Short mmCIF file of C-alpha atoms in Angstrom, two decimals:
data_model
loop_
_atom_site.label_atom_id
_atom_site.label_comp_id
_atom_site.label_asym_id
_atom_site.label_seq_id
_atom_site.Cartn_x
_atom_site.Cartn_y
_atom_site.Cartn_z
CA UNK A 1135 53.11 129.96 280.01
CA UNK A 1136 53.70 127.37 277.38
CA UNK A 1137 55.36 129.46 274.64
CA UNK A 1138 58.95 128.35 274.02
CA UNK A 1139 59.82 131.16 271.58
CA UNK A 1140 59.17 134.88 271.90
CA UNK A 1141 60.18 137.82 269.73
CA UNK A 1142 62.15 141.01 270.26
CA UNK A 1143 61.58 143.92 267.89
CA UNK A 1144 64.85 145.59 267.12
CA UNK A 1145 65.92 148.56 265.01
CA UNK A 1146 68.64 147.86 262.41
CA UNK A 1147 71.22 149.54 264.65
CA UNK A 1148 70.13 147.41 267.68
CA UNK A 1149 70.38 144.16 265.67
CA UNK A 1150 73.82 145.20 264.43
CA UNK A 1151 74.84 145.82 268.05
CA UNK A 1152 73.57 142.42 269.13
CA UNK A 1153 75.39 140.69 266.29
CA UNK A 1154 78.66 142.59 266.90
CA UNK A 1155 78.67 142.42 270.72
CA UNK A 1156 77.04 139.02 271.16
CA UNK A 1157 74.61 140.51 273.73
CA UNK A 1158 71.97 143.19 273.86
CA UNK A 1159 71.32 145.24 277.02
CA UNK A 1160 67.99 146.56 275.70
CA UNK A 1161 66.38 149.47 273.89
CA UNK A 1162 65.96 152.70 275.79
CA UNK A 1163 62.48 151.68 276.95
CA UNK A 1164 63.82 148.35 278.16
CA UNK A 1165 66.62 149.98 280.14
CA UNK A 1166 64.15 152.47 281.64
CA UNK A 1167 61.75 149.67 282.66
CA UNK A 1168 64.50 147.40 283.98
CA UNK A 1169 63.85 144.42 281.69
CA UNK A 1170 63.81 143.56 277.97
CA UNK A 1171 60.29 143.48 276.49
CA UNK A 1172 59.39 140.46 274.36
CA UNK A 1173 56.18 139.42 272.64
CA UNK A 1174 54.74 136.02 271.88
CA UNK A 1175 53.85 135.10 268.30
CA UNK A 1176 50.27 136.25 268.91
CA UNK A 1177 51.38 139.55 270.44
CA UNK A 1178 53.89 140.71 267.83
CA UNK A 1179 51.40 142.41 265.59
CA UNK A 1180 49.88 144.41 268.42
CA UNK A 1181 53.31 145.44 269.67
CA UNK A 1182 54.43 146.51 266.21
CA UNK A 1183 51.21 148.46 265.62
CA UNK A 1184 51.17 150.17 268.98
CA UNK A 1185 54.85 150.93 269.62
CA UNK A 1186 56.60 150.86 266.22
CA UNK A 1187 53.99 152.02 263.71
CA UNK A 1188 55.96 155.00 262.31
CA UNK A 1189 59.38 153.23 262.25
CA UNK A 1190 61.29 151.69 259.41
CA UNK A 1191 64.26 149.35 259.43
CA UNK A 1192 62.76 147.04 262.04
CA UNK A 1193 63.79 143.42 262.62
CA UNK A 1194 62.33 140.50 264.60
CA UNK A 1195 64.59 138.28 266.61
CA UNK A 1196 63.18 134.91 267.62
CA UNK A 1197 64.35 134.12 271.16
CA UNK A 1198 64.58 130.63 272.71
CA UNK A 1199 62.97 131.21 276.12
CA UNK A 1200 64.37 127.99 277.57
CA UNK A 1201 67.91 129.23 276.91
CA UNK A 1202 67.24 132.17 279.23
CA UNK A 1203 66.02 130.08 282.17
CA UNK A 1204 65.09 132.04 285.24
CA UNK A 1205 65.82 135.36 283.51
CA UNK A 1206 62.35 135.11 281.92
CA UNK A 1207 59.31 136.34 283.82
CA UNK A 1208 55.79 136.33 282.52
CA UNK A 1209 54.09 139.53 283.61
CA UNK A 1210 50.75 141.25 282.99
CA UNK A 1211 50.99 144.01 280.45
CA UNK A 1212 48.85 145.43 277.62
CA UNK A 1213 45.20 144.40 277.95
CA UNK A 1214 45.90 142.21 280.96
CA UNK A 1215 47.81 139.70 278.82
CA UNK A 1216 50.96 137.95 280.06
CA UNK A 1217 54.12 139.04 278.23
CA UNK A 1218 57.61 137.51 278.53
CA UNK A 1219 60.26 139.87 279.95
CA UNK A 1220 63.98 139.26 280.21
CA UNK A 1221 65.59 140.35 283.45
CA UNK A 1222 69.12 140.12 282.05
CA UNK A 1223 70.85 140.93 278.82
CA UNK A 1224 69.78 139.08 275.71
CA UNK A 1225 72.63 136.87 274.54
CA UNK A 1226 73.03 136.16 270.86
CA UNK A 1227 73.18 132.48 271.75
CA UNK A 1228 69.44 132.61 272.67
CA UNK A 1229 68.47 134.12 269.27
CA UNK A 1230 67.48 131.24 266.99
CA UNK A 1231 66.57 133.37 263.98
CA UNK A 1232 66.13 136.98 262.89
CA UNK A 1233 64.74 138.77 259.86
CA UNK A 1234 63.57 142.20 258.76
CA UNK A 1235 59.94 142.90 259.65
CA UNK A 1236 57.59 142.13 256.77
CA UNK A 1237 53.91 141.34 256.75
CA UNK A 1238 51.52 139.05 255.02
CA UNK A 1239 48.74 140.66 252.87
CA UNK A 1240 46.34 140.62 255.88
CA UNK A 1241 48.86 142.54 258.04
CA UNK A 1242 50.15 139.71 260.19
CA UNK A 1243 53.95 139.85 260.58
CA UNK A 1244 56.08 137.16 259.05
CA UNK A 1245 57.87 135.52 261.98
CA UNK A 1246 61.47 134.38 261.47
CA UNK A 1247 61.99 130.64 261.73
#
């Protein structure tokens, strides 16, 4: 894949843990699956709508994929699309920006830059 940045959707508590510890081992679903789920810019809205629709206090962390090297694998997931997965912990050093989830008037999420 050619994407160089992907996004992790975090709860407020998960973001606080990442900021305090300097690393994030994953949400319960990540730990159960054995990797940390990420979404590309074009996949964030679908992930938010499908898996986080009823949740508040959500944040997006922009992740520099190059900083993670071989820990990133692109794998088929929802709808046959390739999604980036981290087979390691997410280090804070790979997070280039983060912000609370907000959306434009048309529903697209505002991506942190």
